[in-house]
mmCIF file of C-alpha atoms in Angstrom:
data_model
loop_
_atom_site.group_PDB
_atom_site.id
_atom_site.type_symbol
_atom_site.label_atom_id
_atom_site.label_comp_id
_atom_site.label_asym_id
_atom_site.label_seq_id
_atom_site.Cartn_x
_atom_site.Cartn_y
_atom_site.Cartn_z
ATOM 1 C CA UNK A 6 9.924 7.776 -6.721
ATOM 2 C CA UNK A 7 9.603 7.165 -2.851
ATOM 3 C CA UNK A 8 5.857 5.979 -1.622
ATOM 4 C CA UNK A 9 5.810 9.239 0.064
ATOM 5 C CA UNK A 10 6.035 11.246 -3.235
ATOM 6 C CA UNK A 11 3.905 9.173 -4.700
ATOM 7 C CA UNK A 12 1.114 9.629 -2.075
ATOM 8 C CA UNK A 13 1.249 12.966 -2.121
ATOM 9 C CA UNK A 14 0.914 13.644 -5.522
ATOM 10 C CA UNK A 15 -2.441 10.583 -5.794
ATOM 11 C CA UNK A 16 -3.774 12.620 -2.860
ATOM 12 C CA UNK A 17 -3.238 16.353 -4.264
ATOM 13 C CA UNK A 18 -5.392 15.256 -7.461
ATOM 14 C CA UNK A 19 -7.565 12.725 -5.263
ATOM 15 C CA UNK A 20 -11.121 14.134 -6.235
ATOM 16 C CA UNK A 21 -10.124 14.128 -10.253
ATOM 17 C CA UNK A 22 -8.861 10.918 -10.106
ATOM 18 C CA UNK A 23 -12.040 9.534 -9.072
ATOM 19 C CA UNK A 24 -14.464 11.767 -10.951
ATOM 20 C CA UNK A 25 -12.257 10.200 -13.931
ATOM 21 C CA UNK A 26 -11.553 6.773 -13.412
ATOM 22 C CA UNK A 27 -13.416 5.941 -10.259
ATOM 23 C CA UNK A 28 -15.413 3.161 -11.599
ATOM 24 C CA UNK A 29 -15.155 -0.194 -13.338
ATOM 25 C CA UNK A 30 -17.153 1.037 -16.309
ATOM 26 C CA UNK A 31 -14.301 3.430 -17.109
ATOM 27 C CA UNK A 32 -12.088 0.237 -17.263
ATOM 28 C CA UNK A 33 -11.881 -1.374 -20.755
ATOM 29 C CA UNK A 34 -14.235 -4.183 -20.992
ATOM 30 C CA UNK A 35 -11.160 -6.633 -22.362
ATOM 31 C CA UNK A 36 -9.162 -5.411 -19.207
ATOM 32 C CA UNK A 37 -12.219 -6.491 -17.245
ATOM 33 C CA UNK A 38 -12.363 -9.782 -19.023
ATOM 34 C CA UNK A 39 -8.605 -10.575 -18.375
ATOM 35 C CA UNK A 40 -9.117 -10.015 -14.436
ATOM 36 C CA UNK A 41 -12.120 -11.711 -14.069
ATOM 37 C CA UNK A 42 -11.036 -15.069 -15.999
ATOM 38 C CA UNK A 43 -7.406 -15.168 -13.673
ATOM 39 C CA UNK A 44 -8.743 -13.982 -10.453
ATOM 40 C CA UNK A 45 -12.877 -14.644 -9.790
ATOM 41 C CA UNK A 46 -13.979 -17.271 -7.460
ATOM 42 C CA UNK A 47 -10.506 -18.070 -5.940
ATOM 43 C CA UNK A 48 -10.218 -20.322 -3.832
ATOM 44 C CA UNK A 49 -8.595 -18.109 -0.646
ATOM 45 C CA UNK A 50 -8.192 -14.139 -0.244
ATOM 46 C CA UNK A 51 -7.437 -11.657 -3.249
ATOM 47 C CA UNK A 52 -5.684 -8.809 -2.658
ATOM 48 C CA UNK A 53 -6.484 -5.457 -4.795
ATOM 49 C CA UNK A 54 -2.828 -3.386 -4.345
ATOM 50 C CA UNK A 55 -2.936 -0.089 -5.031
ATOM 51 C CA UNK A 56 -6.681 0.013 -5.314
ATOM 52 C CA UNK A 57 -6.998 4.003 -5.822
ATOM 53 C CA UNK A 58 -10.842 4.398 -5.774
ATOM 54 C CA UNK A 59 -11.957 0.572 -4.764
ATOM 55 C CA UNK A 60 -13.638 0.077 -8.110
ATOM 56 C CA UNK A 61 -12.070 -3.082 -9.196
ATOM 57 C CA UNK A 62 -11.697 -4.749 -5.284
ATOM 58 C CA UNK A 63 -15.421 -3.860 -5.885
ATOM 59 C CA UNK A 64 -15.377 -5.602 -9.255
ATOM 60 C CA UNK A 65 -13.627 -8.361 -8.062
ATOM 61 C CA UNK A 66 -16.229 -8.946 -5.137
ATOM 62 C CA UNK A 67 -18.908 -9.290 -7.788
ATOM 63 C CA UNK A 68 -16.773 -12.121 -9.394
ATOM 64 C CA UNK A 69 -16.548 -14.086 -6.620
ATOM 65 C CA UNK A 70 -13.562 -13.437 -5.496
ATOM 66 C CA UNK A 71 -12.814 -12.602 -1.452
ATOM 67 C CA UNK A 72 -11.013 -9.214 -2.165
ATOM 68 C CA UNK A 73 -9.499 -6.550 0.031
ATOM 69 C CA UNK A 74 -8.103 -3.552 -1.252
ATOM 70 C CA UNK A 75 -5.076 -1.713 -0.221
ATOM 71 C CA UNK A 76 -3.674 1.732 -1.171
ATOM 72 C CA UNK A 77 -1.529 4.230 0.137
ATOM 73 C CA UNK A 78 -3.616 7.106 -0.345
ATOM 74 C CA UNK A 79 -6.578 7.953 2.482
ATOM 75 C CA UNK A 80 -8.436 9.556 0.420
ATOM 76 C CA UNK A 81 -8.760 6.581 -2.443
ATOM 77 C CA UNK A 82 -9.485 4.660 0.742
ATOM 78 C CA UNK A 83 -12.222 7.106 2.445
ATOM 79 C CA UNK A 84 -13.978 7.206 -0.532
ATOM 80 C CA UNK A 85 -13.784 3.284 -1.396
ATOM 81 C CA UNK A 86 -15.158 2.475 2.049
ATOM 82 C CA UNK A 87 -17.924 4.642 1.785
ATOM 83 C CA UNK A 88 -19.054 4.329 -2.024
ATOM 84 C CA UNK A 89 -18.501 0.224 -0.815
ATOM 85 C CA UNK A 90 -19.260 -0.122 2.177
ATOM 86 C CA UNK A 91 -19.418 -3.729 2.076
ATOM 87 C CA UNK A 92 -15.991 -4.245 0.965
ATOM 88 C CA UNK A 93 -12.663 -4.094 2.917
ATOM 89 C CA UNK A 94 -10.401 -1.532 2.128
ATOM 90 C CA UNK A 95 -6.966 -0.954 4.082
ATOM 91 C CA UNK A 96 -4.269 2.031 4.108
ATOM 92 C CA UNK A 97 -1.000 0.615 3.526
ATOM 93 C CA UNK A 98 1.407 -0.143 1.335
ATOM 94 C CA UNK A 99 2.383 -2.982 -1.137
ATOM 95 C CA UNK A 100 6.364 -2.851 0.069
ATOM 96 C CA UNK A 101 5.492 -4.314 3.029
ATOM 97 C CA UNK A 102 1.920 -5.788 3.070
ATOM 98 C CA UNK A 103 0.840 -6.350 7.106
ATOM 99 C CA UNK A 104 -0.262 -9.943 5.677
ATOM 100 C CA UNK A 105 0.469 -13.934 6.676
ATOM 101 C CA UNK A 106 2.890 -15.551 4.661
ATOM 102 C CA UNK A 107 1.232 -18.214 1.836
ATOM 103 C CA UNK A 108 -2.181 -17.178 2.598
ATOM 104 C CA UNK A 109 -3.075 -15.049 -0.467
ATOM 105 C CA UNK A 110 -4.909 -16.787 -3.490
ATOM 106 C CA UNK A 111 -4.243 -14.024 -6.132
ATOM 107 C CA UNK A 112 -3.006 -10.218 -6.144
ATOM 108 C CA UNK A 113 -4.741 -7.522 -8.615
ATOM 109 C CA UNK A 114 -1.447 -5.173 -9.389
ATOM 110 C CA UNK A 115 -3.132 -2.959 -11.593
ATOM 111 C CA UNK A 116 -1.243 0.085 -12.668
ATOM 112 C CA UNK A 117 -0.109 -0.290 -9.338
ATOM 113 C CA UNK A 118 3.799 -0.809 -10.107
ATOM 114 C CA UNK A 119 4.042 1.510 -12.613
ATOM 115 C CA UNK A 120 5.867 4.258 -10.510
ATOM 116 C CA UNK A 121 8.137 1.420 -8.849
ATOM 117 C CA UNK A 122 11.818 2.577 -9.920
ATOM 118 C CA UNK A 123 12.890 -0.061 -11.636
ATOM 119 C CA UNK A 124 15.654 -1.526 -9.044
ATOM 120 C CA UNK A 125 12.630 -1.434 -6.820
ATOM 121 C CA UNK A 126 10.357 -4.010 -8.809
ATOM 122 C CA UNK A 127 12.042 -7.026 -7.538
ATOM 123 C CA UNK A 128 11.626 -6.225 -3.749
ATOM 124 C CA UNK A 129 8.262 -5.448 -4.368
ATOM 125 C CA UNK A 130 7.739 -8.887 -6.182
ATOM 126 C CA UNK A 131 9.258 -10.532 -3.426
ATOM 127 C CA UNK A 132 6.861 -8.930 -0.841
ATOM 128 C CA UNK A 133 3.923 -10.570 -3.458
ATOM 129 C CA UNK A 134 5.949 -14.122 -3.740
ATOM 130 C CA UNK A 135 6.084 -13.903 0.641
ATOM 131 C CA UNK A 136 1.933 -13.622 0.731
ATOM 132 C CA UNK A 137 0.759 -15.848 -1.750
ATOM 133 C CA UNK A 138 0.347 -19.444 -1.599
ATOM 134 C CA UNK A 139 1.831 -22.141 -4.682
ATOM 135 C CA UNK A 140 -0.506 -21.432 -7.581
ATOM 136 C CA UNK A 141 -1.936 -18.434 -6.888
ATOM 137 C CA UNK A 142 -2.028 -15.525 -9.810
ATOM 138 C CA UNK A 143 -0.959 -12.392 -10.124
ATOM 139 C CA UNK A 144 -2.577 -9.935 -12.561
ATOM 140 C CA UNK A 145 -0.476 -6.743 -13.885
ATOM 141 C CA UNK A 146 -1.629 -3.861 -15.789
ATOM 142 C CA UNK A 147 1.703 -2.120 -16.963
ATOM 143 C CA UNK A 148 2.609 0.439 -19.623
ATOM 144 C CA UNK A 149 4.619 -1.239 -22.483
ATOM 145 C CA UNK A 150 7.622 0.457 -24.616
ATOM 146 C CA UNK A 151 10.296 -0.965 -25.953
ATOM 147 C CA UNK A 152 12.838 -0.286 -23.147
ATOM 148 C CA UNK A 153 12.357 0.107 -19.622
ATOM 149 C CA UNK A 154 12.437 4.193 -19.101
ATOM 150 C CA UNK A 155 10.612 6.781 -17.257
ATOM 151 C CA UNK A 156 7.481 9.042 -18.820
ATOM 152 C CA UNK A 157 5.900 11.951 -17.523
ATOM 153 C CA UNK A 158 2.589 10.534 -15.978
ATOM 154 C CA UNK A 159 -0.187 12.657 -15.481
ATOM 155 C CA UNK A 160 -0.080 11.915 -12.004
ATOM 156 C CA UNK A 161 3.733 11.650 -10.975
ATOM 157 C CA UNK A 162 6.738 9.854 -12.760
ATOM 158 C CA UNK A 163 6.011 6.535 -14.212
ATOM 159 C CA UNK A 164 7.676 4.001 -15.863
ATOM 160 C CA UNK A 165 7.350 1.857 -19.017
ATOM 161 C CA UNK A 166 8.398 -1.866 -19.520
ATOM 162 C CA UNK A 167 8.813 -4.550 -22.820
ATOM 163 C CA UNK A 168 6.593 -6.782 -21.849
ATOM 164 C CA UNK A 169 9.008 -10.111 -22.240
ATOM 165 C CA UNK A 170 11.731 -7.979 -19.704
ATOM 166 C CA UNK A 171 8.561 -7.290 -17.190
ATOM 167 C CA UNK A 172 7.657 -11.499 -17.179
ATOM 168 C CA UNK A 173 11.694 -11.649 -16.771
ATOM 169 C CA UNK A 174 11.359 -10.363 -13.572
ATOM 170 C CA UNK A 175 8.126 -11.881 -12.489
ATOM 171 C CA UNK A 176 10.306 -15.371 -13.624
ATOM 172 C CA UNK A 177 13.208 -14.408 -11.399
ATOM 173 C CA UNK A 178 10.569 -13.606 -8.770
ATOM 174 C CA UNK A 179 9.417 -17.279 -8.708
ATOM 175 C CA UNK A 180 6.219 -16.226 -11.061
ATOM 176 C CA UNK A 181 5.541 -17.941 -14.791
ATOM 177 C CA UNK A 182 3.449 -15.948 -16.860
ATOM 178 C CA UNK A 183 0.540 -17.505 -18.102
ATOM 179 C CA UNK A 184 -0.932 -14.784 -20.752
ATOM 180 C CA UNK A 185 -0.446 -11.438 -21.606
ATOM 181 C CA UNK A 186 -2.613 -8.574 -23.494
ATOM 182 C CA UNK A 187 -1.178 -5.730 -25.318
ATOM 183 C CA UNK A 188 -3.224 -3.146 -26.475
ATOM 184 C CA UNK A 189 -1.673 -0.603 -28.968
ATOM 185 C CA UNK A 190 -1.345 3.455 -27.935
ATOM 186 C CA UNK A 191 -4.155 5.873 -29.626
ATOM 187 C CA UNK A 192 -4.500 9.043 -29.105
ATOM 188 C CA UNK A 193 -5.749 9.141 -25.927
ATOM 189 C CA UNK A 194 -4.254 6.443 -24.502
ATOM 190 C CA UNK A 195 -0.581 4.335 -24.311
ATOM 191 C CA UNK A 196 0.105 1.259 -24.879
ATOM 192 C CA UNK A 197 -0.866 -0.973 -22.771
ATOM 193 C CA UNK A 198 -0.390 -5.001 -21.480
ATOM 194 C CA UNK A 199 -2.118 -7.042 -18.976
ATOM 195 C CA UNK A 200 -0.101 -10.064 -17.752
ATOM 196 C CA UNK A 201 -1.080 -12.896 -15.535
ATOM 197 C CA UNK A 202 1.225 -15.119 -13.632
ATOM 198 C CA UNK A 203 1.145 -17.734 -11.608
ATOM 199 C CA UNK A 204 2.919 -18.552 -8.404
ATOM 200 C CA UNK A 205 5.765 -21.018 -8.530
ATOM 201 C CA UNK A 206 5.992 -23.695 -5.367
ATOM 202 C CA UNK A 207 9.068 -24.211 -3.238
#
């Protein structure tokens, strides 16, 4: 999938996409747990990539934490700005973030990479390795499976990972995991990880 395609088809289903998961209180409350105990009250800027709606930069905010959310989509952005107005939201994309090098205290990817291609992930981790500082965290919600393959997402063409080969690549990106949860597939929902990962120096 190209960002383009991607855009387009987050932007055709916009207004659903909000009206279904446009707030944090649609998020489970362990997922909102995990983010809040690897990314509240850092110490330097958060970044929220691939923010959709703004509902967790928003959540973030409450934590503490000095987030700005990016996304690729105007509309997710329109509507974060004015349903938060007293957050910062930004159009733009995660490939190439217009941010300093080893500024960033922690990144929020969540759900976010999921429609990366696979050969695409480590560029993209790269870009996250350039903005953050030593020992800053990185927080990933991904869809789990036991091989890396493509699914039909409701939204456009996704992609599932085993969780050890997905904290392979954040290793080979300079990033050691630190904690991981998996939550199991029911019926309305697939399974699921959150993993956190922290910056390596050098």
């Amino acid at each position: 999938m190209t960002t383009e395609q991607v855009r387009r088809a987050y932007a055709s289903v916009a207004d659903l996409y909000i009206e279904l998961f446009g707030t944090s209180g649609q998020v489970h409350a362990d997922d909102l747990a995990f983010i809040r105990r690897h990314l509240a009250d850092r110490p330097g800027p958060v970044l929220d990539l691939g923010c959709g709606p703004g509902h967790l930069t928003d959540f973030l905010r409450s934590c503490g934490a000095d987030a700005t959310g990016f996304d690729i989509v105007a509309e997710f952005i329109a509507h974060a700005r004015a349903t938060h107005p007293g957050g910062r939201y930004v159009l733009g994309s995660m490939r190439g973030l217009a941010v300093a090098t080893g500024r960033v205290a922690g990144i929020l990817a969540w759900g976010s990479v999921i429609h990366l291609p696979p050969p695409d992930l480590d560029g993209v981790l790269a870009e996250f390795r350039r903005v953050t500082a030593p020992g800053a965290t990185a927080v990933f919600g991904i869809f789990v499976g036991d091989e890396v393959a493509a699914f039909d997402h409701k939204v456009t063409t996704a992609y599932r990972w085993p969780v050890d080969e997905f904290s392979a690549r954040l290793a080979r990106a300079g990033f050691t995991e630190v904690e991981r949860l998996h939550r199991p597939g029911d019926d309305n929902r697939r399974p699921h990880a959150a993993v956190a990962a922290v910056r390596t120096a050098g």
